[in-house]
């Protein structure tokens, strides 16, 4: 990303989460209306409840051209997967939660008790983090432990230790919407840095996108469109990982992949029986890694 300015894709992902609650039918896969106040004025203006006729027109178009609905789906499904894993980790007693590449993640707003207990660490590129801090309500920002890190250049483990992470206790790490924007070496280095400070039982939940060679023509075409769009935002795609490659990079850092859901498995779990047009691209995968 351009180190001089906050991530634009962070606001784009947050906007898609809100759009899901406006355009898709309840029950919503992930309800992130809490993010609305953090969005910029122009984005908030675009995200108004569509009148009935417009909603029907959008849906009719998405039935023949499901690409936008698929991008919206991959954003909300990855958050749903993470919420389910976080819920289980907290129920099992985990008391350290690290949001990597947080962007406009709203865990601090939706689970204030975590932040108030000093258990919530938000890690992000310095430019994005400073921008988010200005947008969060001051009383919420005061409770989050912010850690500014550029994954391409800095040692994440040292920064987490300095921020108060306890390496003897398991942590839950949420790393969404980021692996594909980093150089492959930075993905491996970040996994290894986490491995150095993560007690056994720690988990990382992340999403990764498959390389062209593993895709048929239609998802490959969508990926080409995404590649073009994010390059325009100065956040080019750099690291597309197949399941085997993710597993070997994870193993180098001391992590075992215990789940790596392909698109069909995700559709089966969260989209089956829906009456709207929400979809998912074939390149989107969701993985859970455990420190043994
Ligand atoms: C698409 S946003 C995802 C935000 C959030 N996790 C979500 O799911 O909505 C990408 C995030 O990756 C972060 N990022 C990109 N490159 C980074 C780097 N080199 N170091 C740290 N963070 C980076 C951006 O600042 C941004 O917050």
Coordinates of C-alpha atoms and ligand atoms in Angstrom, one line a residue:
X1 CA 0.0 0.0 0.0
X2 CA 1.0 3.6 -0.3
X3 CA 2.7 4.3 3.1
X4 CA 1.7 8.0 2.9
X5 CA -2.0 7.5 3.2
X6 CA -4.6 5.2 4.9
X7 CA -5.7 2.1 3.2
X8 CA -8.6 2.7 0.8
X9 CA -9.6 -0.9 0.7
X10 CA -10.2 -0.8 4.4
X11 CA -13.1 1.7 3.9
X12 CA -14.2 -0.3 0.8
X13 CA -14.5 -3.6 2.9
X14 CA -16.4 -1.7 5.6
X15 CA -18.8 -0.3 3.1
X16 CA -19.5 -3.7 1.6
X17 CA -20.4 -5.0 5.1
X18 CA -22.9 -2.2 5.6
X19 CA -24.3 -2.7 2.0
X20 CA -24.9 -6.4 2.9
X21 CA -27.3 -5.2 5.7
X22 CA -29.2 -2.9 3.2
X23 CA -29.4 -5.1 0.1
X24 CA -29.5 -8.7 1.4
X25 CA -32.3 -10.4 3.3
X26 CA -32.1 -11.0 7.1
X27 CA -30.8 -12.9 8.8
X28 CA -27.6 -11.2 7.9
X29 CA -24.4 -13.3 7.7
X30 CA -22.6 -10.5 9.6
X31 CA -24.2 -7.4 10.9
X32 CA -21.7 -4.6 11.0
X33 CA -23.9 -1.5 11.1
X34 CA -21.6 -0.4 14.0
X35 CA -19.1 0.6 11.4
X36 CA -21.3 3.3 9.9
X37 CA -20.1 6.2 12.0
X38 CA -16.5 5.4 11.1
X39 CA -17.1 5.8 7.4
X40 CA -16.3 9.0 5.5
X41 CA -19.2 11.3 4.6
X42 CA -19.4 10.5 0.9
X43 CA -19.4 6.7 1.6
X44 CA -22.1 7.1 4.2
X45 CA -24.2 9.1 1.7
X46 CA -23.9 6.3 -0.8
X47 CA -25.0 3.7 1.7
X48 CA -28.6 4.7 2.0
X49 CA -31.4 2.2 2.2
X50 CA -32.4 1.5 -1.5
X51 CA -36.1 2.0 -2.4
X52 CA -37.9 -1.2 -3.2
X53 CA -37.7 -0.8 -7.0
X54 CA -34.0 -0.1 -6.9
X55 CA -33.4 -3.1 -4.7
X56 CA -35.3 -5.3 -7.2
X57 CA -33.3 -3.9 -10.1
X58 CA -30.0 -4.5 -8.3
X59 CA -31.0 -8.1 -7.5
X60 CA -32.2 -8.8 -11.1
X61 CA -28.8 -7.6 -12.3
X62 CA -26.9 -9.7 -9.7
X63 CA -28.8 -12.8 -10.8
X64 CA -27.1 -12.6 -14.2
X65 CA -23.9 -10.9 -13.1
X66 CA -23.1 -12.1 -9.6
X67 CA -19.6 -10.6 -9.4
X68 CA -20.4 -7.6 -7.0
X69 CA -22.6 -9.9 -4.8
X70 CA -19.6 -12.3 -4.7
X71 CA -17.2 -9.6 -3.5
X72 CA -19.7 -8.5 -0.8
X73 CA -20.1 -12.2 0.2
X74 CA -16.4 -12.8 0.6
X75 CA -16.2 -9.8 2.9
X76 CA -19.1 -10.8 5.2
X77 CA -18.3 -14.5 5.2
X78 CA -14.8 -14.0 6.4
X79 CA -16.1 -11.8 9.3
X80 CA -18.7 -14.4 10.2
X81 CA -16.1 -17.2 10.2
X82 CA -13.9 -15.1 12.4
X83 CA -16.7 -14.2 14.8
X84 CA -17.7 -17.9 15.3
X85 CA -14.0 -18.8 16.0
X86 CA -13.6 -15.9 18.3
X87 CA -16.7 -16.8 20.2
X88 CA -15.4 -20.3 20.7
X89 CA -11.9 -19.1 21.8
X90 CA -13.4 -16.7 24.4
X91 CA -15.7 -19.4 25.7
X92 CA -12.5 -21.6 26.1
X93 CA -10.9 -18.8 28.2
X94 CA -8.7 -17.0 25.7
X95 CA -8.1 -13.5 27.0
X96 CA -5.9 -11.9 24.4
X97 CA -7.4 -10.8 21.0
X98 CA -5.2 -9.4 18.3
X99 CA -6.7 -7.8 15.2
X100 CA -4.0 -7.7 12.5
X101 CA -4.5 -5.2 9.6
X102 CA -7.5 -4.0 11.5
X103 CA -8.8 -1.4 9.1
X104 CA -12.2 -0.4 10.2
X105 CA -12.8 -3.6 12.2
X106 CA -15.5 -2.9 14.8
X107 CA -14.6 -5.5 17.5
X108 CA -13.8 -2.7 19.9
X109 CA -17.3 -1.2 19.3
X110 CA -19.2 -4.5 19.3
X111 CA -17.4 -6.1 22.3
X112 CA -16.4 -3.1 24.5
X113 CA -15.9 -5.5 27.5
X114 CA -12.8 -7.0 25.7
X115 CA -11.2 -3.6 25.1
X116 CA -12.0 -2.4 28.6
X117 CA -10.3 -5.4 30.1
X118 CA -7.1 -4.5 28.1
X119 CA -7.5 -7.6 26.1
X120 CA -7.9 -6.1 22.6
X121 CA -4.8 -5.3 20.5
X122 CA -5.3 -3.6 17.1
X123 CA -2.3 -3.8 14.7
X124 CA -2.2 -1.9 11.5
X125 CA -0.1 0.1 9.1
X126 CA 0.7 3.4 10.9
X127 CA -1.1 5.5 8.2
X128 CA -4.3 3.5 8.5
X129 CA -4.2 3.3 12.2
X130 CA -3.8 7.0 12.8
X131 CA -6.8 7.6 10.5
X132 CA -8.9 5.1 12.4
X133 CA -8.0 6.5 15.8
X134 CA -9.4 9.8 14.7
X135 CA -12.7 8.2 13.7
X136 CA -13.3 6.0 16.8
X137 CA -15.1 7.6 19.8
X138 CA -12.4 8.8 22.2
X139 CA -13.6 6.7 25.1
X140 CA -13.4 3.5 22.9
X141 CA -10.0 4.5 21.4
X142 CA -8.6 5.0 25.0
X143 CA -9.3 1.3 25.8
X144 CA -7.8 -0.4 22.7
X145 CA -4.0 -1.3 22.7
X146 CA -2.9 0.1 19.4
X147 CA 0.2 -1.3 17.7
X148 CA 1.5 0.5 14.6
X149 CA 3.4 -1.9 12.3
X150 CA 4.4 -2.1 8.6
X151 CA 4.5 -5.9 8.0
X152 CA 6.9 -5.4 5.1
X153 CA 9.5 -3.7 7.3
X154 CA 9.1 -4.2 11.0
X155 CA 9.2 -6.9 13.6
X156 CA 5.7 -7.6 14.8
X157 CA 6.7 -9.8 17.7
X158 CA 8.8 -7.0 19.3
X159 CA 6.0 -4.5 18.9
X160 CA 3.4 -6.9 20.4
X161 CA 5.6 -7.6 23.4
X162 CA 6.2 -3.9 23.9
X163 CA 2.4 -3.4 23.8
X164 CA 1.9 -5.9 26.6
X165 CA 1.1 -9.2 24.9
X166 CA 1.7 -12.1 27.2
X167 CA 3.6 -14.9 25.4
X168 CA 2.8 -17.4 28.0
X169 CA -1.0 -17.2 27.4
X170 CA -2.9 -18.2 24.2
X171 CA -4.0 -15.4 21.8
X172 CA -6.6 -15.2 19.2
X173 CA -5.5 -13.5 16.0
X174 CA -7.9 -12.1 13.3
X175 CA -6.0 -11.4 10.1
X176 CA -8.6 -10.6 7.4
X177 CA -8.3 -8.9 4.0
X178 CA -4.6 -8.5 4.1
X179 CA -2.4 -11.5 3.0
X180 CA -2.9 -10.9 -0.7
X181 CA -1.7 -7.3 -0.4
X182 CA 1.7 -8.3 1.1
X183 CA 4.9 -9.6 -0.5
X184 CA 5.0 -13.4 0.1
X185 CA 8.0 -13.0 2.3
X186 CA 6.1 -10.6 4.5
X187 CA 3.3 -13.1 4.9
X188 CA 5.9 -15.8 6.0
X189 CA 7.7 -13.3 8.3
X190 CA 4.4 -12.2 10.0
X191 CA 3.4 -15.8 10.6
X192 CA 6.9 -16.5 12.1
X193 CA 6.8 -13.4 14.2
X194 CA 3.4 -14.4 15.6
X195 CA 4.8 -17.9 16.2
X196 CA 7.6 -16.5 18.4
X197 CA 5.1 -14.9 20.8
X198 CA 2.2 -17.3 20.6
X199 CA 1.6 -19.8 23.4
X200 CA 0.4 -23.3 22.4
X201 CA -3.4 -23.2 21.8
X202 CA -3.1 -19.8 20.1
X203 CA -5.1 -19.4 16.8
X204 CA -4.9 -17.3 13.7
X205 CA -8.0 -16.9 11.5
X206 CA -7.2 -15.5 8.0
X207 CA -8.4 -15.4 4.4
X208 CA -6.4 -16.1 1.3
X209 CA -7.1 -16.0 -2.4
X210 CA -6.1 -18.7 -4.8
X211 CA -3.7 -18.1 -7.7
X212 CA -5.0 -17.9 -11.3
X213 CA -3.7 -21.4 -12.2
X214 CA -6.1 -22.9 -9.7
X215 CA -9.2 -21.1 -11.1
X216 CA -11.6 -21.6 -14.0
X217 CA -12.2 -18.7 -16.4
X218 CA -15.0 -16.9 -14.6
X219 CA -13.4 -16.4 -11.1
X220 CA -10.2 -15.7 -12.9
X221 CA -11.9 -12.9 -14.8
X222 CA -13.3 -11.5 -11.6
X223 CA -9.9 -11.7 -9.9
X224 CA -8.4 -9.8 -12.9
X225 CA -11.0 -7.1 -12.3
X226 CA -10.2 -6.9 -8.6
X227 CA -6.5 -6.8 -9.4
X228 CA -7.1 -3.8 -11.6
X229 CA -9.4 -2.0 -9.1
X230 CA -7.1 -2.4 -6.1
X231 CA -4.0 -1.4 -8.1
X232 CA -5.8 1.8 -8.9
X233 CA -6.1 2.3 -5.1
X234 CA -2.3 1.8 -4.8
X235 CA -2.9 -1.5 -3.0
X236 CA -1.8 -4.1 -5.6
X237 CA -2.3 -7.8 -5.2
X238 CA 1.0 -9.5 -4.4
X239 CA 0.5 -12.8 -2.8
X240 CA -2.1 -15.4 -4.0
X241 CA -1.7 -18.6 -2.1
X242 CA -2.9 -22.1 -2.7
X243 CA -3.8 -24.3 0.3
X244 CA -0.4 -26.3 0.2
X245 CA 1.6 -23.1 0.0
X246 CA -0.2 -21.5 2.9
X247 CA 0.3 -24.7 4.9
X248 CA 4.1 -24.8 4.3
X249 CA 4.5 -21.0 5.0
X250 CA 2.5 -21.5 8.2
X251 CA 4.6 -24.5 9.3
X252 CA 7.8 -22.5 8.9
X253 CA 6.4 -20.2 11.6
X254 CA 5.2 -23.0 13.9
X255 CA 1.5 -23.0 12.9
X256 CA -0.7 -25.9 11.7
X257 CA -3.6 -25.3 9.4
X258 CA -6.6 -27.0 11.0
X259 CA -9.3 -25.7 8.6
X260 CA -9.0 -24.2 5.1
X261 CA -12.5 -23.9 3.7
X262 CA -12.9 -23.7 -0.1
X263 CA -15.7 -21.7 -1.6
X264 CA -18.0 -24.7 -1.9
X265 CA -17.7 -25.4 1.8
X266 CA -18.3 -21.8 2.7
X267 CA -21.4 -21.6 0.5
X268 CA -22.7 -24.8 2.1
X269 CA -22.2 -23.5 5.6
X270 CA -23.4 -19.9 5.3
X271 CA -25.3 -19.3 2.0
X272 CA -27.4 -22.5 1.6
X273 CA -31.1 -21.6 1.7
X274 CA -30.7 -17.9 1.3
X275 CA -33.4 -16.1 -0.7
X276 CA -31.2 -13.1 -1.8
X277 CA -28.4 -12.9 -4.4
X278 CA -25.4 -13.0 -1.9
X279 CA -22.7 -15.1 -3.5
X280 CA -19.0 -16.0 -3.1
X281 CA -16.1 -16.1 -5.6
X282 CA -14.3 -19.4 -6.1
X283 CA -10.9 -17.8 -5.2
X284 CA -11.9 -17.0 -1.6
X285 CA -10.6 -19.3 1.1
X286 CA -10.9 -19.2 4.9
X287 CA -8.2 -20.7 7.1
X288 CA -7.7 -21.4 10.8
X289 CA -4.2 -22.0 12.1
X290 CA -3.3 -23.4 15.5
X291 CA 0.0 -23.2 17.5
X292 CA 0.6 -26.7 18.8
Ligands
LIG1 C1 -8.8 -4.6 2.9 S1 -8.2 -3.9 4.4 C2 -8.8 -5.1 5.6 C3 -9.3 -4.4 6.8 C4 -10.0 -5.3 7.8 N1 -9.2 -6.4 8.3 C5 -11.3 -5.9 7.2 O1 -11.4 -7.1 7.0 O2 -12.1 -5.1 6.8 C6 -6.5 -4.1 4.3 C7 -5.7 -3.8 5.6 O3 -4.3 -4.2 5.5 C8 -3.5 -3.2 6.0 N2 -2.2 -3.4 5.4 C9 -1.9 -3.4 4.1 N3 -0.5 -3.5 4.0 C10 0.0 -3.4 5.2 C11 1.4 -3.5 5.7 N4 2.4 -3.5 4.9 N5 1.5 -3.4 7.1 C12 0.5 -3.3 7.9 N6 -0.8 -3.3 7.5 C13 -1.0 -3.4 6.1 C14 -4.2 -1.9 5.7 O4 -3.7 -0.8 6.4 C15 -5.7 -2.3 5.9 O5 -6.0 -2.0 7.2

